[in-house]
Short mmCIF file of C-alpha atoms in Angstrom, two decimals:
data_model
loop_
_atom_site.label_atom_id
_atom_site.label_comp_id
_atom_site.label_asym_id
_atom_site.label_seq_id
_atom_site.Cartn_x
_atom_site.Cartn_y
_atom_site.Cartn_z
CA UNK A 1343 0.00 0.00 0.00
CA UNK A 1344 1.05 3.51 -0.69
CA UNK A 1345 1.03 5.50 2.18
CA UNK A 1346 1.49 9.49 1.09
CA UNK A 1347 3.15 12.12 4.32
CA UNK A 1348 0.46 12.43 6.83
CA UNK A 1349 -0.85 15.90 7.62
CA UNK A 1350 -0.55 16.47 11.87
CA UNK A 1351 -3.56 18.70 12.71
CA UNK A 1352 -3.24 20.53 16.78
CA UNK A 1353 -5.87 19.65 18.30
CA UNK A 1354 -5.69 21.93 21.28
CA UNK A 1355 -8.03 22.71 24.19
CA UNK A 1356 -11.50 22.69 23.79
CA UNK A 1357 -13.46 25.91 23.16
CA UNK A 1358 -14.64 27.62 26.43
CA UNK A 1359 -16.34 30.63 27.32
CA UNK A 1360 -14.55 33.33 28.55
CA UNK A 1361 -13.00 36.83 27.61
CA UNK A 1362 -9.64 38.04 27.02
CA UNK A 1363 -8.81 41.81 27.22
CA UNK A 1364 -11.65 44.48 27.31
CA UNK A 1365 -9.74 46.57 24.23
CA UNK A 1366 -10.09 43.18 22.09
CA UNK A 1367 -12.73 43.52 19.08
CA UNK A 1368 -13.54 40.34 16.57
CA UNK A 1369 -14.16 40.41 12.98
CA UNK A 1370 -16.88 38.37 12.09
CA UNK A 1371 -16.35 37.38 8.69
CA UNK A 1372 -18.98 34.29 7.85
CA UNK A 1373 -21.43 35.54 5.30
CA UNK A 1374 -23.67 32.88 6.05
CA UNK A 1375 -24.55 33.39 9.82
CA UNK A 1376 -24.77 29.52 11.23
CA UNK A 1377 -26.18 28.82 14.54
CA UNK A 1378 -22.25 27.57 15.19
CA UNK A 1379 -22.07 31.18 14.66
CA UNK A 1380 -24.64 32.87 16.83
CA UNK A 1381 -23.51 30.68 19.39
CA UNK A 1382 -19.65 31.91 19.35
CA UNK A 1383 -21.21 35.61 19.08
CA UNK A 1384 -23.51 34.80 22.01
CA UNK A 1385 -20.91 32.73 24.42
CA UNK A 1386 -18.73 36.36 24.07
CA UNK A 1387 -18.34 39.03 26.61
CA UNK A 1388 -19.63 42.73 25.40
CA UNK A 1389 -17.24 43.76 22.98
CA UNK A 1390 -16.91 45.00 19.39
CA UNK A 1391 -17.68 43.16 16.12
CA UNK A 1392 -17.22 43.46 12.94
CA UNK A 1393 -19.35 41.67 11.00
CA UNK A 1394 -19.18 41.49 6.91
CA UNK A 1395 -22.74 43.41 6.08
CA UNK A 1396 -21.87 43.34 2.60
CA UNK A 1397 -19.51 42.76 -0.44
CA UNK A 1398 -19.76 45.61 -3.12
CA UNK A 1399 -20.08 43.97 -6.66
CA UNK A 1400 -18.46 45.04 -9.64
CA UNK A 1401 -21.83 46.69 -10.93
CA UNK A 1402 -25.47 46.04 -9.67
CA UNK A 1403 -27.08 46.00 -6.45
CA UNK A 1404 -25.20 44.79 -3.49
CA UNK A 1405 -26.59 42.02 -1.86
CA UNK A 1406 -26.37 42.27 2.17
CA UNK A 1407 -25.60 39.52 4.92
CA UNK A 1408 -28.08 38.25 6.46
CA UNK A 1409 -27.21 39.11 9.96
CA UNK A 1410 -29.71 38.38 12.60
CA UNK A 1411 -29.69 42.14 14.20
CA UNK A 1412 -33.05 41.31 16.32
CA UNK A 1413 -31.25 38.31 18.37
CA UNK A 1414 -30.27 39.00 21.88
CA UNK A 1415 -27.01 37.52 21.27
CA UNK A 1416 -26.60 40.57 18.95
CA UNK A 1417 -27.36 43.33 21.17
CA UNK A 1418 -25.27 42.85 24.04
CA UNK A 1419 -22.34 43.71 21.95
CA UNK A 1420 -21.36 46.97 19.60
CA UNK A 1421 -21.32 46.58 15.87
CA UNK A 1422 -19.23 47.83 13.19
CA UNK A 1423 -21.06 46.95 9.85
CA UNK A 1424 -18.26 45.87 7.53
CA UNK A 1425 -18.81 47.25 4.05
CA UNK A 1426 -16.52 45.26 1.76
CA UNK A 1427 -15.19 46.84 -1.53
CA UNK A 1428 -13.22 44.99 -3.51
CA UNK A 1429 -11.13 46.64 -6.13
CA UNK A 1430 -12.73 45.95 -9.43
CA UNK A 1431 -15.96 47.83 -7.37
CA UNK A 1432 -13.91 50.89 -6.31
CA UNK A 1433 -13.86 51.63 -9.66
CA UNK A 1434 -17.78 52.27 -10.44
CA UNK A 1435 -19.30 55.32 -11.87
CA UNK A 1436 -22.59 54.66 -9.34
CA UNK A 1437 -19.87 53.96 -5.97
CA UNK A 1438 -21.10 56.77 -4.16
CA UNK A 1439 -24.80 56.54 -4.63
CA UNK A 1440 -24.85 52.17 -3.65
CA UNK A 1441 -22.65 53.38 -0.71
CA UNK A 1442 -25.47 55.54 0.39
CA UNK A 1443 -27.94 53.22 -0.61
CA UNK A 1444 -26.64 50.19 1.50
CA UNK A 1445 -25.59 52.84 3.73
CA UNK A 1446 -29.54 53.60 4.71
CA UNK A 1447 -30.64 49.82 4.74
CA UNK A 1448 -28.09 48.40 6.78
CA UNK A 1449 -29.14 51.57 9.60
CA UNK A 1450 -32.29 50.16 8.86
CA UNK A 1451 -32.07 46.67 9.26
CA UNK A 1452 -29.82 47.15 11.92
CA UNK A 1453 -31.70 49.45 14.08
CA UNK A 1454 -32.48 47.31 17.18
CA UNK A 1455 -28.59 47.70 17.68
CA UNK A 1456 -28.26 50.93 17.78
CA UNK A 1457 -25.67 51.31 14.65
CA UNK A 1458 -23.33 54.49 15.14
CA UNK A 1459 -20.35 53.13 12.74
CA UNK A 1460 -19.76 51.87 9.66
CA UNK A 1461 -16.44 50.50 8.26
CA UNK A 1462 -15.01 50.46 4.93
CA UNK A 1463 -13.21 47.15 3.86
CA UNK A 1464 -10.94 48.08 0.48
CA UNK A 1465 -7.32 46.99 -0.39
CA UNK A 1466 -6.52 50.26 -1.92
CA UNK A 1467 -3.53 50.54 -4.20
CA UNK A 1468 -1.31 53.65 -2.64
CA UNK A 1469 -2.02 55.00 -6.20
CA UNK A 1470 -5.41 55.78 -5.43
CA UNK A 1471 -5.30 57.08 -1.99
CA UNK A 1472 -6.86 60.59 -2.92
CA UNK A 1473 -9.50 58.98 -5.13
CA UNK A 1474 -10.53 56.82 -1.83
CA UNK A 1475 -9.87 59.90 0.37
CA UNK A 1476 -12.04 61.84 -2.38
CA UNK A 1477 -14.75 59.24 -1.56
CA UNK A 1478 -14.69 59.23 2.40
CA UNK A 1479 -14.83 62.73 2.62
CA UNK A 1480 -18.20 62.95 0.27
CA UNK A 1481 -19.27 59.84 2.28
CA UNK A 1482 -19.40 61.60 5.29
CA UNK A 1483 -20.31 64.68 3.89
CA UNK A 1484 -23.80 62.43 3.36
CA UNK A 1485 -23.78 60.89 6.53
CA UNK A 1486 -22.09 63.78 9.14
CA UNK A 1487 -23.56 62.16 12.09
CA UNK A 1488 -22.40 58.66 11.67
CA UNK A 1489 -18.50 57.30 12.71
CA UNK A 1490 -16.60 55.62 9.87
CA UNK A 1491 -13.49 53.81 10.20
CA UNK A 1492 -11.15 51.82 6.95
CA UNK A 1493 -9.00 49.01 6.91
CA UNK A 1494 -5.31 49.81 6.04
CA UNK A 1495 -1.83 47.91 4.62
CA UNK A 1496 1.15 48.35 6.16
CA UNK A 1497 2.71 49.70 2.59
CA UNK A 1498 -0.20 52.65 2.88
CA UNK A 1499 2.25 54.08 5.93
CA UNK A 1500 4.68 54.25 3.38
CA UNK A 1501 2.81 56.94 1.47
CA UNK A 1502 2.27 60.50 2.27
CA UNK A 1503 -1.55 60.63 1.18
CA UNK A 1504 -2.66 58.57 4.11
CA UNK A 1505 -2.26 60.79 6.38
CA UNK A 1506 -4.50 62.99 4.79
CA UNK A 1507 -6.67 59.90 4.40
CA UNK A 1508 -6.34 59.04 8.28
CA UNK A 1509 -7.41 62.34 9.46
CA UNK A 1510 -10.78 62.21 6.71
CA UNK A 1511 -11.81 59.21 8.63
CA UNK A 1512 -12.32 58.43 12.87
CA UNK A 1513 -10.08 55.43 13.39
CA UNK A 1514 -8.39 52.83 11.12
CA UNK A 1515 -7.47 49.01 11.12
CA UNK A 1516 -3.79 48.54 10.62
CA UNK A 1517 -3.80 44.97 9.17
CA UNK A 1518 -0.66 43.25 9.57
CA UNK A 1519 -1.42 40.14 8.35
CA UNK A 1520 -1.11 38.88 4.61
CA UNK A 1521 0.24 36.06 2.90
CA UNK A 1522 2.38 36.16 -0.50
CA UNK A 1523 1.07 32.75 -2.10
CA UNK A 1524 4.24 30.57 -2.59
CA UNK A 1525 4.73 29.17 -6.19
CA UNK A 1526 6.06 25.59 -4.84
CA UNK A 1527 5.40 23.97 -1.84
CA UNK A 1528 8.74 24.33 -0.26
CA UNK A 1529 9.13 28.02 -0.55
CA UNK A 1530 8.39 29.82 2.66
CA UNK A 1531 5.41 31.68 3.18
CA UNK A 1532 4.37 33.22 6.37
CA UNK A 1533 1.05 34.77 7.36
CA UNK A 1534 2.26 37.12 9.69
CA UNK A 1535 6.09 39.20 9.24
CA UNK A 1536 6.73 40.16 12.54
CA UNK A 1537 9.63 42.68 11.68
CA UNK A 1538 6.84 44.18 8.94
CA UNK A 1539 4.13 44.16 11.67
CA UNK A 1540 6.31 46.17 14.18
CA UNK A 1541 7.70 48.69 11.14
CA UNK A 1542 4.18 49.37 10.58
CA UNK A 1543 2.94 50.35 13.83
CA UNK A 1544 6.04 52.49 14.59
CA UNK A 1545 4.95 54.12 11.29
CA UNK A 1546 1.48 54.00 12.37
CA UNK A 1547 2.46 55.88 15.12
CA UNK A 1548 4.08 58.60 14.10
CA UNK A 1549 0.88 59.58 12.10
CA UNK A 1550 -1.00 60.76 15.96
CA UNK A 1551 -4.38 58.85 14.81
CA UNK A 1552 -6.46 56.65 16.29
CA UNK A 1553 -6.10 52.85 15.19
CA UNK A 1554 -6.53 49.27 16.26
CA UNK A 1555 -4.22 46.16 14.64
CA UNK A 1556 -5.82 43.46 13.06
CA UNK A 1557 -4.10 40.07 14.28
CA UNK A 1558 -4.53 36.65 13.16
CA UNK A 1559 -5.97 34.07 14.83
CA UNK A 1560 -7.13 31.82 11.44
CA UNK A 1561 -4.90 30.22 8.91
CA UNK A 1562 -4.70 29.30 5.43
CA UNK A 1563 -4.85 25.87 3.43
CA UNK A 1564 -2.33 25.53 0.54
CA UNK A 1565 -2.74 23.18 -1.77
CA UNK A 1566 -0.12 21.78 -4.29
CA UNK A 1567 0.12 19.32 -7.36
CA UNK A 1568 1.50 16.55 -5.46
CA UNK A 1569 3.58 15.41 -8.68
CA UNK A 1570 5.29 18.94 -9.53
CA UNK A 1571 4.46 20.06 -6.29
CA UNK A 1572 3.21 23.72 -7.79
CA UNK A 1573 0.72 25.57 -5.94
CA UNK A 1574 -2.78 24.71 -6.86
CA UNK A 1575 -5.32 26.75 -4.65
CA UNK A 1576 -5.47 28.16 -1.42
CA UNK A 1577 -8.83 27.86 0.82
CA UNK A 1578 -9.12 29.90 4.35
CA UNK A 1579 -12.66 29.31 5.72
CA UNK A 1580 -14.47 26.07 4.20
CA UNK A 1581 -13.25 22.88 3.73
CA UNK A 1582 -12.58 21.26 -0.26
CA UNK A 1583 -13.62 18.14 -1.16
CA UNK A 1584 -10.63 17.44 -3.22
CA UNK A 1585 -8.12 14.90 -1.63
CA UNK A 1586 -5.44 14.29 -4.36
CA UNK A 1587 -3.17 17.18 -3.57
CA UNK A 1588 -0.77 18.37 -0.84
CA UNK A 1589 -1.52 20.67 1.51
CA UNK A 1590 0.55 23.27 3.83
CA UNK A 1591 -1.19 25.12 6.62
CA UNK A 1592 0.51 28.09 6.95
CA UNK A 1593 -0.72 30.34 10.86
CA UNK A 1594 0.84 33.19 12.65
CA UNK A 1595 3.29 31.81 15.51
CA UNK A 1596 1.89 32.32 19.05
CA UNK A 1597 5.12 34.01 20.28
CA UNK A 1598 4.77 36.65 17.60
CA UNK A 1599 0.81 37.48 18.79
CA UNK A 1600 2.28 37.43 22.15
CA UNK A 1601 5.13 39.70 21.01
CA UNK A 1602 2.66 42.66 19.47
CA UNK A 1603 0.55 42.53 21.77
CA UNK A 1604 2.92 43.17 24.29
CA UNK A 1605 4.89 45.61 22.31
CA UNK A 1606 0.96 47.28 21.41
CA UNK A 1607 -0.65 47.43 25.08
CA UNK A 1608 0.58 51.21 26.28
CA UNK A 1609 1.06 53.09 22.62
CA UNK A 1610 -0.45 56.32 22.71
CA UNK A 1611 -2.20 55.70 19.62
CA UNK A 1612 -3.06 52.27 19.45
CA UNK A 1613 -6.18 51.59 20.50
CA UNK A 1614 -5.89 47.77 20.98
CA UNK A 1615 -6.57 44.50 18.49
CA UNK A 1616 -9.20 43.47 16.25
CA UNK A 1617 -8.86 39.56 16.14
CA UNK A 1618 -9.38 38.30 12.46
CA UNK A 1619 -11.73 35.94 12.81
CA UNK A 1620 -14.08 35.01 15.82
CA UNK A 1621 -13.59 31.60 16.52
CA UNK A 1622 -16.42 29.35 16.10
CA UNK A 1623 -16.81 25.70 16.82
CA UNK A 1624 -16.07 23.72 13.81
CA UNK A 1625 -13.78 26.26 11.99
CA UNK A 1626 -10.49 24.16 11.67
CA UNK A 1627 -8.65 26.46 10.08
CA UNK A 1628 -9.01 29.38 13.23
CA UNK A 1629 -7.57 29.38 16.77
CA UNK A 1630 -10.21 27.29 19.46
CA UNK A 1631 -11.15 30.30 21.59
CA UNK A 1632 -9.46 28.86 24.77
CA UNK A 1633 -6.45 28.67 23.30
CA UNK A 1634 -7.18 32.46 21.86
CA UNK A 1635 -8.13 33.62 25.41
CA UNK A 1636 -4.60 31.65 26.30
CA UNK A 1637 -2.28 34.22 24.06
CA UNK A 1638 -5.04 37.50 25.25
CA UNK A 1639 -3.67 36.78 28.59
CA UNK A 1640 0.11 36.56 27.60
CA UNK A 1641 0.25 32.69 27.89
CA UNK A 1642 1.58 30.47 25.26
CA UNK A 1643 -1.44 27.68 23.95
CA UNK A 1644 -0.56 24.58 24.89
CA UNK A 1645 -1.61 21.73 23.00
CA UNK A 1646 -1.27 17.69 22.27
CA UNK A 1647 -0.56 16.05 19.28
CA UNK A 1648 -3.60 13.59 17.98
CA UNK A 1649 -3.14 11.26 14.70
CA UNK A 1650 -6.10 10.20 13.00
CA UNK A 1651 -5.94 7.82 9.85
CA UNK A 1652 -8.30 8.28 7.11
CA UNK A 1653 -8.84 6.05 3.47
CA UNK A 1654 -8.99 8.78 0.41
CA UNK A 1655 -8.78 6.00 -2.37
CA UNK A 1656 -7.85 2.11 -2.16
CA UNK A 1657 -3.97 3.16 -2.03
CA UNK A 1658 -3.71 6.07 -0.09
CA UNK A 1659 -4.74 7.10 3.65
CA UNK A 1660 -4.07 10.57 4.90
#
């Protein structure tokens, strides 16, 4: 029989419920909200989320998340709508007018929760930094009453329109996380560049504005051609189906979320972590949430080792 390299999943502590530092907010990026999910949302302390309202399409009308705002589980915490606009959508003639439209029936839907921020979700190429500080400042000249808050890149520090775009808006996500997909399956690749991190929020800084980092706490699936060993596809939430490749899970160390948030807690401008993504039960590819709450209180996970054999064909287990 022909027995292919075994992939070694952690199987750490079991989920609990409990709370790690009051400045720590969650991203809550399922589209499809799951009763795993609600329950993750409702076993949480009073915090912040951000939960993924919508994803801007290319042209059209946006099509919202289905986000249950009338649960209780809901209103015990604060919510940041995430409005999600993905490049190809930056670039509409009709941007402003859909922003204002899903603008109005997300404060809608979401009214039980008492909605006083939205946040935009966009990748922006440092090229375009006035055109997207163009578009906050007419955003809010529509909505004056209502806090608004971006997503940033570390290269954005580099750039001397950000600041202007920093001071348009109330408070931005430095996200220090990112992962250059590897063309083989022995080149490195690393989710989270702890010397890029820390350059970034000296940067960060320096600029006097209000922000939060976004850590890590999920991982990504890599899959390769197990012949040339070229990289096929990478998957970070669901689970594929396909069983004939191999596969490299590449996470953030512990020691380096331990690191930054050390190095994070007493900055003058940093106003704490967003954790990318809530853990919920059955989400393999995220941090358990004890083992989360483990590295919010400056403790190292620890975890055992557990093999489990499984047939994939009549010649191969995994």
């Amino acid at each position: 029989m022909k027995l292919r390299t075994a992939i070694f999943t952690a199987l750490l502590i079991p989920v609990i419920t409990c709370s790690g530092a009051e400045t720590d907010h969650f991203y809550v990026w399922q589209q499809h909200w799951s009763a795993e999910v609600l329950a993750a949302v409702s076993r949480e302390v009073s915090t912040t989320l951000y939960p993924v309202a919508t994803v801007i399409p290319q042209d059209g009308t946006s099509r919202l998340t289905e986000i249950p705002w009338q649960d209780p589980a809901l209103k015990k915490h604060r919510l940041v709508p995430v409005i999600r606009i993905p490049l190809n959508a930056f670039r509409r003639a009709d941007l402003m007018k859909e922003l204002s439209r899903i603008t109005a029936q997300i404060l809608q839907d979401g009214s039980a929760c008492s909605l006083t921020e939205i946040q935009f979700d966009l990748d922006c190429p440092e090229r375009l930094l006035p055109e997207y500080e163009a578009l906050i400042r007419n955003y809010r000249k529509r909505w004056p009453g209502l806090g608004l808050s971006i997503t940033a890149l570390p290269c954005h520090l580099n750039n001397r329109n950000f600041g202007r775009l920093a001071e348009a808006v109330d408070a931005y996500v430095l996200q220090v996380h990112g992962l250059e997909v590897p063309e083989t399956l022995n080149e490195p690749a690393v989710l989270l560049n702890l010397q890029v991190a820390e350059r970034a929020i000296r940067k960060a800084e320096k600029l006097k504005r209000p922000y939060r980092i976004a850590l890590p706490c999920y991982a990504y699936e890599l899959h390769f051609d197990p012949q040339s060993e070229e990289f096929l596809f990478l998957h970070a939430e669901r689970s594929v189906r396909r069983t004939d490749t191999l596969r490299k899970r590449i996470a953030a160390e512990p020691k380096d979320l331990l690191k930054l948030l050390e190095e994070t807690s007493s900055l003058p401008s940093c106003r704490g972590v967003v954790w990318f993504r809530l853990p919920v039960e059955g989400d393999r590819l995220c941090l358990p949430r004890a083992d989360l709450a483990n590295i919010q209180r400056g403790e190292l996970p620890a975890g055992q080792v557990k093999c489990t054999p499984r047939r994939i064909s009549d010649t191969t287990l995994e």
